[in-house]
């Protein structure tokens, strides 16, 4: 049976281009469309027939797509893998872990292998290329993350935008007028990772709503580098930013008339910084709460390194359980739809199972939110 790779090779295009021709999600030139169609006709390729073949048998396996680079360790990834595994086992499924950094092609390999009934997708981008693969192959999947097209697939997520806005609002209510928002790293923002962009937008919204000055700064994973960045931000002369502190220039310029120029609060969103934020703050020569207040967004429940601080926890267990249920429900709905439907079934993936957006809750810590007395 011909595959989409065979079609792409014959037409002289990428597999993703063939996918775009089928689902109409991108503008494709008539010349490219013609070459793809000629290849399809010559090879006898039919994506819907391929999808029906994939859905004809059950494996009772859920694939967890967790893209990661070798050597990088994120505690949140392991926690999700364990909780998704537990949720899958509770529903009578085993878990298959795939870690390909090539998100779309990694998912395509899993879908075409027939090794799994459905997939749970992590590290979701706003315009995630895997959505096109799911639509093309009509392969059941659910996302831990909220894409720009919220009706594309089933998904679960913390409301990161509201979480950031809540943190800024609570700090402003406590009397802080100048804050630093430690967002995820620049690579995650450039890659349009959903939680990163939504968190930054929430910080901006919180600044607009409260009138506080909020400087968005990209985090770094290395504790020593982060300490250096914090020392530059919270030391003397923090009015001036030349970009060496990782400041997002779009929001790093102080609005006229806001604040005193010296930040008194830090909001931390980047997961890799959660476990060492207090150590980095101390290494920067700062004290909590004497020199600044710290709020953590997206910490892991029960994490002792974050419990001292006011925080909005990431509800990992709930997200993992619900996303696994959504993936299984999508697989069941598509299987039941096969005998009677000639439609692609892509809408069924979202329409039949829905979404879950969890509102944030700010938990108190041992240290207060009040600004330091100078």
Coordinates of C-alpha atoms in Angstrom, one line a residue:
X1 CA 0.0 0.0 0.0
X2 CA 1.4 3.4 -1.0
X3 CA 2.2 5.9 1.7
X4 CA 2.2 9.6 1.9
X5 CA 6.0 9.5 1.8
X6 CA 5.8 7.6 -1.5
X7 CA 3.5 10.3 -2.9
X8 CA 5.8 13.1 -1.7
X9 CA 8.9 11.4 -3.2
X10 CA 7.3 11.0 -6.6
X11 CA 5.9 14.5 -6.6
X12 CA 9.2 16.0 -5.4
X13 CA 7.7 17.7 -2.4
X14 CA 7.7 17.3 1.4
X15 CA 5.2 14.9 3.1
X16 CA 3.7 17.9 4.9
X17 CA 3.0 19.5 1.5
X18 CA 1.0 16.4 0.4
X19 CA -0.9 16.7 3.7
X20 CA -1.7 20.4 3.0
X21 CA -3.0 19.5 -0.5
X22 CA -5.4 17.0 1.1
X23 CA -6.7 19.0 4.0
X24 CA -6.6 22.5 2.4
X25 CA -5.0 24.0 5.5
X26 CA -2.3 26.0 3.5
X27 CA -2.2 27.9 0.3
X28 CA -0.6 25.6 -2.4
X29 CA 0.3 26.6 -5.9
X30 CA -1.6 24.9 -8.8
X31 CA 1.7 23.5 -10.1
X32 CA 2.4 21.7 -6.8
X33 CA -1.2 20.6 -6.5
X34 CA -1.0 19.1 -10.0
X35 CA 2.2 17.2 -9.3
X36 CA 0.8 15.8 -6.1
X37 CA -2.4 14.7 -7.8
X38 CA -0.5 13.0 -10.6
X39 CA 1.6 11.1 -8.0
X40 CA -1.6 10.1 -6.1
X41 CA -3.2 8.8 -9.3
X42 CA -0.1 6.9 -10.4
X43 CA 0.4 5.2 -7.0
X44 CA -3.3 4.7 -6.2
X45 CA -2.9 6.4 -2.9
X46 CA -6.0 7.0 -0.8
X47 CA -5.5 8.6 2.6
X48 CA -9.0 7.7 3.8
X49 CA -8.5 4.1 2.9
X50 CA -5.2 4.1 4.8
X51 CA -7.0 5.6 7.8
X52 CA -9.7 3.0 7.8
X53 CA -7.1 0.3 7.7
X54 CA -5.3 1.8 10.7
X55 CA -8.6 1.9 12.7
X56 CA -9.7 -1.7 11.8
X57 CA -7.8 -3.3 14.7
X58 CA -7.3 -2.4 18.4
X59 CA -4.0 -2.6 20.2
X60 CA -5.2 -1.2 23.6
X61 CA -2.1 1.0 23.5
X62 CA -1.9 4.8 23.9
X63 CA 1.1 6.6 22.5
X64 CA 2.5 9.5 24.5
X65 CA 4.3 11.9 22.1
X66 CA 6.8 13.8 24.3
X67 CA 9.4 15.5 22.0
X68 CA 12.7 16.1 23.9
X69 CA 16.3 16.7 23.2
X70 CA 18.9 14.2 24.5
X71 CA 20.4 15.2 27.8
X72 CA 17.7 17.7 28.8
X73 CA 15.7 16.9 31.9
X74 CA 12.4 18.5 32.8
X75 CA 10.7 17.3 35.9
X76 CA 7.3 18.1 34.5
X77 CA 7.8 15.8 31.6
X78 CA 8.5 12.8 33.8
X79 CA 5.5 13.6 36.0
X80 CA 3.2 13.8 33.0
X81 CA 4.6 10.5 31.6
X82 CA 3.9 8.7 34.9
X83 CA 0.4 10.2 35.4
X84 CA -0.6 9.5 31.7
X85 CA 0.7 5.9 32.2
X86 CA -1.4 5.5 35.3
X87 CA -4.5 6.9 33.6
X88 CA -4.0 4.7 30.6
X89 CA -3.6 1.6 32.8
X90 CA -6.8 2.5 34.7
X91 CA -8.6 2.5 31.3
X92 CA -7.2 -0.8 30.2
X93 CA -4.4 0.6 28.0
X94 CA -0.6 0.3 27.9
X95 CA 1.6 3.3 27.2
X96 CA 4.0 3.7 24.3
X97 CA 6.5 6.6 24.7
X98 CA 7.8 8.4 21.6
X99 CA 10.3 11.2 22.0
X100 CA 11.1 12.3 18.4
X101 CA 12.0 15.9 18.1
X102 CA 10.5 15.9 14.6
X103 CA 7.0 16.2 15.9
X104 CA 4.9 15.7 12.8
X105 CA 7.0 12.9 11.3
X106 CA 7.3 11.2 14.7
X107 CA 3.6 11.1 15.0
X108 CA 3.2 9.9 11.4
X109 CA 5.4 6.9 12.1
X110 CA 3.4 6.0 15.2
X111 CA 0.1 6.3 13.4
X112 CA 1.2 4.3 10.3
X113 CA 2.8 1.6 12.4
X114 CA -0.5 0.5 13.8
X115 CA 1.1 0.2 17.2
X116 CA -1.3 2.5 19.0
X117 CA -5.1 3.2 19.0
X118 CA -4.6 6.9 19.8
X119 CA -2.0 9.4 20.9
X120 CA -1.6 12.0 23.7
X121 CA 0.5 14.9 22.4
X122 CA 2.7 17.1 24.6
X123 CA 4.8 20.2 23.9
X124 CA 2.0 21.7 21.9
X125 CA 2.7 24.7 19.7
X126 CA 0.0 27.3 18.8
X127 CA 0.0 26.1 15.2
X128 CA 1.0 22.5 15.8
X129 CA 2.1 20.6 12.7
X130 CA 0.8 17.4 14.2
X131 CA -2.8 18.6 13.9
X132 CA -2.4 18.2 10.1
X133 CA -1.1 14.7 10.5
X134 CA -4.1 13.8 12.7
X135 CA -6.5 15.2 10.2
X136 CA -4.8 13.6 7.2
X137 CA -4.7 10.1 8.7
X138 CA -7.8 10.5 10.9
X139 CA -5.7 9.2 13.8
X140 CA -7.3 9.7 17.2
X141 CA -5.3 12.1 19.4
X142 CA -5.7 14.6 22.2
X143 CA -3.4 17.4 23.3
X144 CA -2.0 18.5 26.6
X145 CA -1.9 22.1 25.6
X146 CA -4.3 24.6 24.0
X147 CA -3.7 25.3 20.3
X148 CA -4.6 28.5 18.4
X149 CA -7.4 26.5 16.7
X150 CA -9.2 25.4 19.8
X151 CA -11.7 23.3 17.8
X152 CA -9.0 21.3 15.9
X153 CA -8.6 18.4 18.4
X154 CA -9.6 17.5 21.9
X155 CA -7.3 19.1 24.5
X156 CA -6.7 19.8 28.2
X157 CA -4.7 22.7 29.7
X158 CA -4.3 25.0 32.5
X159 CA -5.5 28.5 31.6
X160 CA -2.0 30.0 31.4
X161 CA -3.1 33.4 30.3
X162 CA -5.5 33.8 33.2
X163 CA -2.8 32.4 35.6
X164 CA -0.3 35.0 34.6
X165 CA -2.9 37.8 34.8
X166 CA -4.0 36.5 38.2
X167 CA -0.4 36.6 39.5
X168 CA 0.2 40.1 38.3
X169 CA -3.2 41.3 39.7
X170 CA -2.6 39.8 43.1
X171 CA 0.9 41.3 43.4
X172 CA -0.5 44.7 42.3
X173 CA -3.3 44.4 44.9
X174 CA -0.6 43.8 47.5
X175 CA 1.1 47.1 46.5
X176 CA 3.7 46.1 43.9
X177 CA 4.0 48.6 41.0
X178 CA 7.1 47.2 39.2
X179 CA 7.5 43.5 38.5
X180 CA 9.5 41.1 36.4
X181 CA 7.8 38.2 34.6
X182 CA 10.2 35.3 34.1
X183 CA 8.8 33.7 31.0
X184 CA 10.0 30.5 29.3
X185 CA 13.2 30.6 27.2
X186 CA 13.5 32.4 23.9
X187 CA 13.5 29.2 21.9
X188 CA 10.1 28.2 23.3
X189 CA 8.7 31.6 22.5
X190 CA 10.2 31.6 18.9
X191 CA 8.8 28.1 18.5
X192 CA 5.4 29.5 19.5
X193 CA 4.9 27.0 22.3
X194 CA 1.3 27.5 23.5
X195 CA 1.8 27.8 27.3
X196 CA 4.7 30.3 26.8
X197 CA 2.8 32.7 24.5
X198 CA -0.4 32.5 26.5
X199 CA 1.5 33.2 29.8
X200 CA 3.2 36.3 28.3
X201 CA -0.1 37.5 27.0
X202 CA -1.6 37.1 30.4
X203 CA 1.2 39.1 32.0
X204 CA 0.6 41.9 29.5
X205 CA -3.1 41.8 30.2
X206 CA -2.4 42.0 33.9
X207 CA -0.2 45.0 33.4
X208 CA -2.8 46.8 31.3
X209 CA -5.5 46.0 33.8
X210 CA -3.6 47.0 37.0
X211 CA -1.5 49.8 35.6
X212 CA 1.7 48.1 37.0
X213 CA 4.9 48.0 35.0
X214 CA 5.7 44.4 34.1
X215 CA 9.0 43.6 32.4
X216 CA 8.9 40.2 30.5
X217 CA 12.3 38.4 30.6
X218 CA 13.2 35.1 29.1
X219 CA 14.4 32.5 31.5
X220 CA 17.5 30.3 31.2
X221 CA 17.9 26.7 32.6
X222 CA 21.3 27.2 34.1
X223 CA 21.0 28.4 37.8
X224 CA 24.2 30.4 37.7
X225 CA 23.2 32.2 34.5
X226 CA 19.7 32.9 36.0
X227 CA 21.3 34.3 39.1
X228 CA 23.4 36.7 36.9
X229 CA 20.2 37.7 35.1
X230 CA 18.3 38.3 38.3
X231 CA 21.2 40.3 39.8
X232 CA 21.1 42.6 36.7
X233 CA 17.3 43.0 36.9
X234 CA 16.9 43.6 40.6
X235 CA 20.1 45.4 41.4
X236 CA 20.7 49.1 40.9
X237 CA 20.0 50.7 37.6
X238 CA 17.2 48.4 36.5
X239 CA 15.5 51.2 34.6
X240 CA 17.9 50.6 31.7
X241 CA 17.6 47.4 29.5
X242 CA 20.0 46.8 26.6
X243 CA 18.7 43.3 25.9
X244 CA 21.6 41.5 27.7
X245 CA 19.2 40.5 30.5
X246 CA 16.9 38.6 28.1
X247 CA 14.2 41.2 28.2
X248 CA 11.5 41.0 25.6
X249 CA 11.8 44.5 24.1
X250 CA 8.1 44.6 23.2
X251 CA 7.2 44.8 26.8
X252 CA 10.5 45.7 28.5
X253 CA 10.1 49.4 28.0
X254 CA 8.5 51.1 31.0
X255 CA 5.2 52.7 30.3
X256 CA 5.2 56.4 31.1
X257 CA 4.3 57.2 34.7
X258 CA 4.3 53.7 36.0
X259 CA 6.3 52.4 38.9
X260 CA 9.5 53.6 40.6
X261 CA 11.9 51.8 38.3
X262 CA 13.1 49.1 40.8
X263 CA 11.2 45.8 40.6
X264 CA 9.9 44.4 43.9
X265 CA 8.2 41.2 42.6
X266 CA 9.1 38.3 40.4
X267 CA 6.6 36.0 38.7
X268 CA 8.2 32.7 37.5
X269 CA 6.6 30.7 34.7
X270 CA 9.5 28.7 33.3
X271 CA 9.3 25.1 34.5
X272 CA 13.1 24.5 34.4
X273 CA 13.5 27.4 36.9
X274 CA 10.9 26.3 39.5
X275 CA 13.1 23.9 41.4
X276 CA 16.1 26.3 41.8
X277 CA 14.5 29.7 41.8
X278 CA 15.1 30.3 45.5
X279 CA 18.7 29.2 45.1
X280 CA 19.2 31.5 42.1
X281 CA 17.6 34.4 43.9
X282 CA 20.0 33.8 46.9
X283 CA 23.0 33.6 44.6
X284 CA 22.0 36.9 43.1
X285 CA 22.3 38.5 46.6
X286 CA 18.6 38.8 47.1
X287 CA 16.3 37.7 49.9
X288 CA 12.7 36.6 49.9
X289 CA 10.6 38.4 51.0
X290 CA 12.9 41.1 52.3
X291 CA 14.1 42.2 48.9
X292 CA 11.3 40.9 46.6
X293 CA 8.2 38.8 46.5
X294 CA 8.1 35.7 44.3
X295 CA 5.1 33.9 42.7
X296 CA 5.5 30.6 40.8
X297 CA 3.2 29.6 38.0
X298 CA 2.9 26.0 36.9
X299 CA 4.7 24.4 39.8
X300 CA 4.2 20.6 40.4
X301 CA 1.8 19.7 43.2
X302 CA 3.8 18.6 46.3
X303 CA 7.1 20.1 45.0
X304 CA 8.9 21.0 48.3
X305 CA 11.1 23.6 46.4
X306 CA 8.0 25.7 45.6
X307 CA 5.7 25.2 48.6
X308 CA 7.3 28.0 50.5
X309 CA 6.2 30.5 47.8
X310 CA 2.7 31.7 46.7
X311 CA 2.0 29.6 43.6
X312 CA -0.4 28.4 40.9
X313 CA 0.1 24.7 40.6
X314 CA -0.1 22.7 37.4
X315 CA -2.9 20.1 37.9
X316 CA -0.9 17.3 36.3
X317 CA -3.0 14.4 37.6
X318 CA -6.3 16.0 36.4
X319 CA -4.8 17.0 33.0
X320 CA -3.3 13.6 32.5
X321 CA -6.4 11.7 33.4
X322 CA -8.7 13.8 31.3
X323 CA -6.5 13.9 28.2
X324 CA -6.2 10.2 28.3
X325 CA -9.9 9.8 28.5
X326 CA -10.3 12.2 25.6
X327 CA -7.9 10.2 23.5
X328 CA -9.7 7.0 24.2
X329 CA -13.0 8.6 23.6
X330 CA -11.8 9.9 20.2
X331 CA -10.6 6.4 19.3
X332 CA -13.9 4.9 20.2
X333 CA -15.9 7.5 18.4
X334 CA -13.9 7.1 15.2
X335 CA -14.1 3.4 15.3
X336 CA -17.9 3.5 15.6
X337 CA -18.0 6.1 12.8
X338 CA -16.2 4.0 10.2
X339 CA -19.0 1.8 8.9
X340 CA -21.5 4.6 8.2
X341 CA -19.4 7.7 7.4
X342 CA -17.6 8.6 4.2
X343 CA -16.5 11.9 5.7
X344 CA -12.8 12.4 6.8
X345 CA -13.9 12.3 10.4
X346 CA -11.5 15.1 11.5
X347 CA -14.2 17.2 13.1
X348 CA -15.4 14.1 15.0
X349 CA -12.2 14.1 16.9
X350 CA -13.0 17.4 18.5
X351 CA -16.8 17.6 18.3
X352 CA -17.6 14.3 20.1
X353 CA -15.3 14.7 23.1
X354 CA -14.7 18.4 23.9
X355 CA -12.0 20.2 25.9
X356 CA -11.0 21.0 29.4
X357 CA -9.6 24.3 30.4
X358 CA -8.7 24.5 34.1
X359 CA -8.9 27.9 35.9
X360 CA -5.9 28.9 38.0
X361 CA -5.9 29.0 41.8
X362 CA -3.4 31.0 43.7
X363 CA -2.2 29.1 46.7
X364 CA -0.6 30.9 49.7
X365 CA 3.0 30.3 50.6
X366 CA 5.0 30.7 53.9
X367 CA 6.2 34.1 52.6
X368 CA 3.8 37.1 52.0
X369 CA 3.2 39.0 48.8
X370 CA 3.7 42.4 50.4
X371 CA 6.4 44.6 48.9
X372 CA 9.6 45.0 50.8
X373 CA 9.9 48.1 53.1
X374 CA 12.8 50.3 52.0

